PDB file of C-alpha atoms in Angstrom:
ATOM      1  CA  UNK A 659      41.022-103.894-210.512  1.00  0.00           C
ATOM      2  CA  UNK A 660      40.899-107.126-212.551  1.00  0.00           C
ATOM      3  CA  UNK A 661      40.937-106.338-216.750  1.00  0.00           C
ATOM      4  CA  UNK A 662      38.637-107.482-218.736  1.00  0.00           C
ATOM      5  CA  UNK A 663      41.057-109.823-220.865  1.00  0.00           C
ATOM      6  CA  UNK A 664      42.150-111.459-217.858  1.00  0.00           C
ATOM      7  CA  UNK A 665      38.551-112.521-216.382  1.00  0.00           C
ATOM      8  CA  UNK A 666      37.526-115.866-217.197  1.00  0.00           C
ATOM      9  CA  UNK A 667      34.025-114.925-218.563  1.00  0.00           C
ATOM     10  CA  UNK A 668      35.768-113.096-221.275  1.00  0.00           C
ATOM     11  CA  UNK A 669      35.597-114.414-225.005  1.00  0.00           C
ATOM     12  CA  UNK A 670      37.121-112.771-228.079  1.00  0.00           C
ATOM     13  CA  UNK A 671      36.201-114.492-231.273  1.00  0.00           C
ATOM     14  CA  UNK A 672      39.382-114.722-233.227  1.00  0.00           C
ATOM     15  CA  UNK A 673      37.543-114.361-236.630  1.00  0.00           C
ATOM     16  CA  UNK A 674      35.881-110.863-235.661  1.00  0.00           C
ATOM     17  CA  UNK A 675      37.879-110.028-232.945  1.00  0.00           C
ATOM     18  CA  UNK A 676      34.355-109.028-231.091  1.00  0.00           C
ATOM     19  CA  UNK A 677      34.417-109.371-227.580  1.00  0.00           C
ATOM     20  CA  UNK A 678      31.540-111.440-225.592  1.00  0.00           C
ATOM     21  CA  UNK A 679      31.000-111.383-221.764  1.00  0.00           C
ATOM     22  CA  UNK A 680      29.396-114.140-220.404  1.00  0.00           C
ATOM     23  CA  UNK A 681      29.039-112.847-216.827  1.00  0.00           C
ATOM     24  CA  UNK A 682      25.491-113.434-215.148  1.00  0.00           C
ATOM     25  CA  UNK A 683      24.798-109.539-213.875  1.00  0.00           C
ATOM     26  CA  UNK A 684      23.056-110.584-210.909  1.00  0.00           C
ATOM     27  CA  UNK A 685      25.469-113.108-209.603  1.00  0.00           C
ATOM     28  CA  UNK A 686      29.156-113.167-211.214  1.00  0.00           C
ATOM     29  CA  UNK A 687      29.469-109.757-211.434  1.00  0.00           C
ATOM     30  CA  UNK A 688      33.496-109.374-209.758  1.00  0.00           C
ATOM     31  CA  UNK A 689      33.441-105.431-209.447  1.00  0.00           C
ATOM     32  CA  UNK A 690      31.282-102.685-210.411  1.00  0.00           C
ATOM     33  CA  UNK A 691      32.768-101.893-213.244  1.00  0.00           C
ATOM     34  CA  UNK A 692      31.658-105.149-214.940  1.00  0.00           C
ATOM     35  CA  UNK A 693      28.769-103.570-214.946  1.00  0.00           C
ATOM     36  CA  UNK A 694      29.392-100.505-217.344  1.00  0.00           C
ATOM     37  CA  UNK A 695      31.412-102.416-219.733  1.00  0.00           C
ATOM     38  CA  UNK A 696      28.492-104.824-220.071  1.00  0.00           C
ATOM     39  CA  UNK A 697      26.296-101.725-220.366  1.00  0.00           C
ATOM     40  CA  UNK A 698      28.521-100.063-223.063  1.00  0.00           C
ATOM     41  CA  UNK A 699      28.314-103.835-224.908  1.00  0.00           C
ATOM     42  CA  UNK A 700      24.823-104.107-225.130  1.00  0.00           C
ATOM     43  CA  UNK A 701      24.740-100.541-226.538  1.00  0.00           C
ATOM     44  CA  UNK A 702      27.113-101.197-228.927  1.00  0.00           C
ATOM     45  CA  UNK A 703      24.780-104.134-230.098  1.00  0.00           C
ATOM     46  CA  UNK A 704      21.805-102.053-230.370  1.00  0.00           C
ATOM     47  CA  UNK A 705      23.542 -99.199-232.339  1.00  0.00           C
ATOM     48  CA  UNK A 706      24.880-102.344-234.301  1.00  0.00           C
ATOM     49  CA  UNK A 707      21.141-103.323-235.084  1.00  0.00           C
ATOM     50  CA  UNK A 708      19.813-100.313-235.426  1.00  0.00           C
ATOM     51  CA  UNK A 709      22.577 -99.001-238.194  1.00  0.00           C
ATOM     52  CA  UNK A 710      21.387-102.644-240.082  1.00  0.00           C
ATOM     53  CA  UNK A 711      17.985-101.829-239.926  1.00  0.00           C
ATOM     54  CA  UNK A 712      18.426 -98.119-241.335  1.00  0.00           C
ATOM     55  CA  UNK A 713      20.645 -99.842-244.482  1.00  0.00           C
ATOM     56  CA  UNK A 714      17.466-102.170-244.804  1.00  0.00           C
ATOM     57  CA  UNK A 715      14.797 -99.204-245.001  1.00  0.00           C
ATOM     58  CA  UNK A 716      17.283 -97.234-246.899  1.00  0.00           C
ATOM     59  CA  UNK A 717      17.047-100.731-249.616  1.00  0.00           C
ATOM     60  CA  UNK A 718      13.119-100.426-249.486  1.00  0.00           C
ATOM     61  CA  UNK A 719      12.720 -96.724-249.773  1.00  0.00           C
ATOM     62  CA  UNK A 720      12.786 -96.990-253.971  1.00  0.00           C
ATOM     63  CA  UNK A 721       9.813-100.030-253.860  1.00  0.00           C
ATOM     64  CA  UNK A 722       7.590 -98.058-251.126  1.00  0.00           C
ATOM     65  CA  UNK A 723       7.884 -95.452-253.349  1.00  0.00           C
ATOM     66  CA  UNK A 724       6.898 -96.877-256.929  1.00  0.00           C
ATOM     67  CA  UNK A 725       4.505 -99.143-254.626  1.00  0.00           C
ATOM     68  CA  UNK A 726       3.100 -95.608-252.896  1.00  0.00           C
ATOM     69  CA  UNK A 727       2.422 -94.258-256.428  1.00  0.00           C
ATOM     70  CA  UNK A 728       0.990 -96.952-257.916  1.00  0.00           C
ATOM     71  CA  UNK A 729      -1.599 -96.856-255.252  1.00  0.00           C
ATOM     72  CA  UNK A 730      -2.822 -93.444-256.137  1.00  0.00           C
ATOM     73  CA  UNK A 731      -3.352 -93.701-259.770  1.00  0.00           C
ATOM     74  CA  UNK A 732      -5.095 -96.745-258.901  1.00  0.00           C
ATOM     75  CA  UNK A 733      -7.323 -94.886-256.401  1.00  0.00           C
ATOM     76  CA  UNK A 734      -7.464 -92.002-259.105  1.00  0.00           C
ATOM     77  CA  UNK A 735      -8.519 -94.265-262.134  1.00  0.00           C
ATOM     78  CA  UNK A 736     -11.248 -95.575-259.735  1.00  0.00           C
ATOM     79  CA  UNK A 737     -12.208 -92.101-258.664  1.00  0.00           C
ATOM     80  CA  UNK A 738     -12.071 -91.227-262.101  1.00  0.00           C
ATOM     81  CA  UNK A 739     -14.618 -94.005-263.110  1.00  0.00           C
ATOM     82  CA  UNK A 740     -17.035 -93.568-260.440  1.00  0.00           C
ATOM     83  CA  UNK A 741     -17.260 -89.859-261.484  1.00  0.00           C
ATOM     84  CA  UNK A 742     -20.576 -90.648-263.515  1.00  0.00           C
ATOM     85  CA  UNK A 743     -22.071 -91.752-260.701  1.00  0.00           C
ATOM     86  CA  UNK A 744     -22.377 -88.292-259.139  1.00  0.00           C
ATOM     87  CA  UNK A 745     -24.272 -85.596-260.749  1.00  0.00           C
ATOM     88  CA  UNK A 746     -22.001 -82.283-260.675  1.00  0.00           C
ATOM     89  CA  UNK A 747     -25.019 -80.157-261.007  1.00  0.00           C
ATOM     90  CA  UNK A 748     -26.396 -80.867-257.662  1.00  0.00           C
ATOM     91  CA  UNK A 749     -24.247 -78.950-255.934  1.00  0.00           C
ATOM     92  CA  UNK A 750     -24.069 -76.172-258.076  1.00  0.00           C
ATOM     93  CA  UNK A 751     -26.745 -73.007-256.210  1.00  0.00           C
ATOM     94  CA  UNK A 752     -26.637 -71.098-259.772  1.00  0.00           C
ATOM     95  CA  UNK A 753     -28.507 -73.826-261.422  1.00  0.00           C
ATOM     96  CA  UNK A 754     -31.423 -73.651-259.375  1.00  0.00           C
ATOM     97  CA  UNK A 755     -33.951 -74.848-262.033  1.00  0.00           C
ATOM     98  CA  UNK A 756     -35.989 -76.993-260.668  1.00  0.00           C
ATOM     99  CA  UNK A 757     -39.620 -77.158-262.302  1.00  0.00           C
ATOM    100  CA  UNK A 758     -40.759 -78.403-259.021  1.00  0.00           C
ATOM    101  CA  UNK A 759     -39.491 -75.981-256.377  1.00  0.00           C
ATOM    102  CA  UNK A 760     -41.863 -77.977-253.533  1.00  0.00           C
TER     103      UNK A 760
END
């Protein structure tokens, strides 16, 4: 079984120390456990991306907030100032009186 460090489509950047595979899985594959480490990789990257985007949301959380409440005391000023608009005493069955019932 060949190691990964000693497989000439290795690369470890010496900065980061992160590890890159530049195998082709269709055609450079050497043995089938390429294949699993270049699986494990790629999930690594996504957990990598997905942990970044989290920290992001977690950033925007406060302004959705203050940007979520602004919104409804907008809506409630303008429901507020349309209020004159509808007459309250058309819905209420107690104040039936009408002078002109037909």
């Amino acid at each position: 079984m060949i190691h990964c460090k000693d497989c000439e489509y290795f690369h470890r950047d010496e900065k980061t120390g992160r590890i890159t595979l530049s195998c082709e899985p269709f055609s450079t594959i050497k043995e089938e456990a390429c294949l699993e480490k270049m699986q494990l990789l790629r999930l690594d990257a996504l957990l990598q991306l997905y942990q970044r985007m989290i920290q992001f949301n977690e950033r925007l959380a406060p302004v959705q907030d203050k940007m979520i409440k602004y919104m409804e005391r907008e809506m409630d000023d303008i429901n507020e100032s349309e209020k004159w608009k509808v007459d309250d005493d058309e819905d209420d069955p107690e104040n039936d009186s009408n002078p002109f019932p037909y």
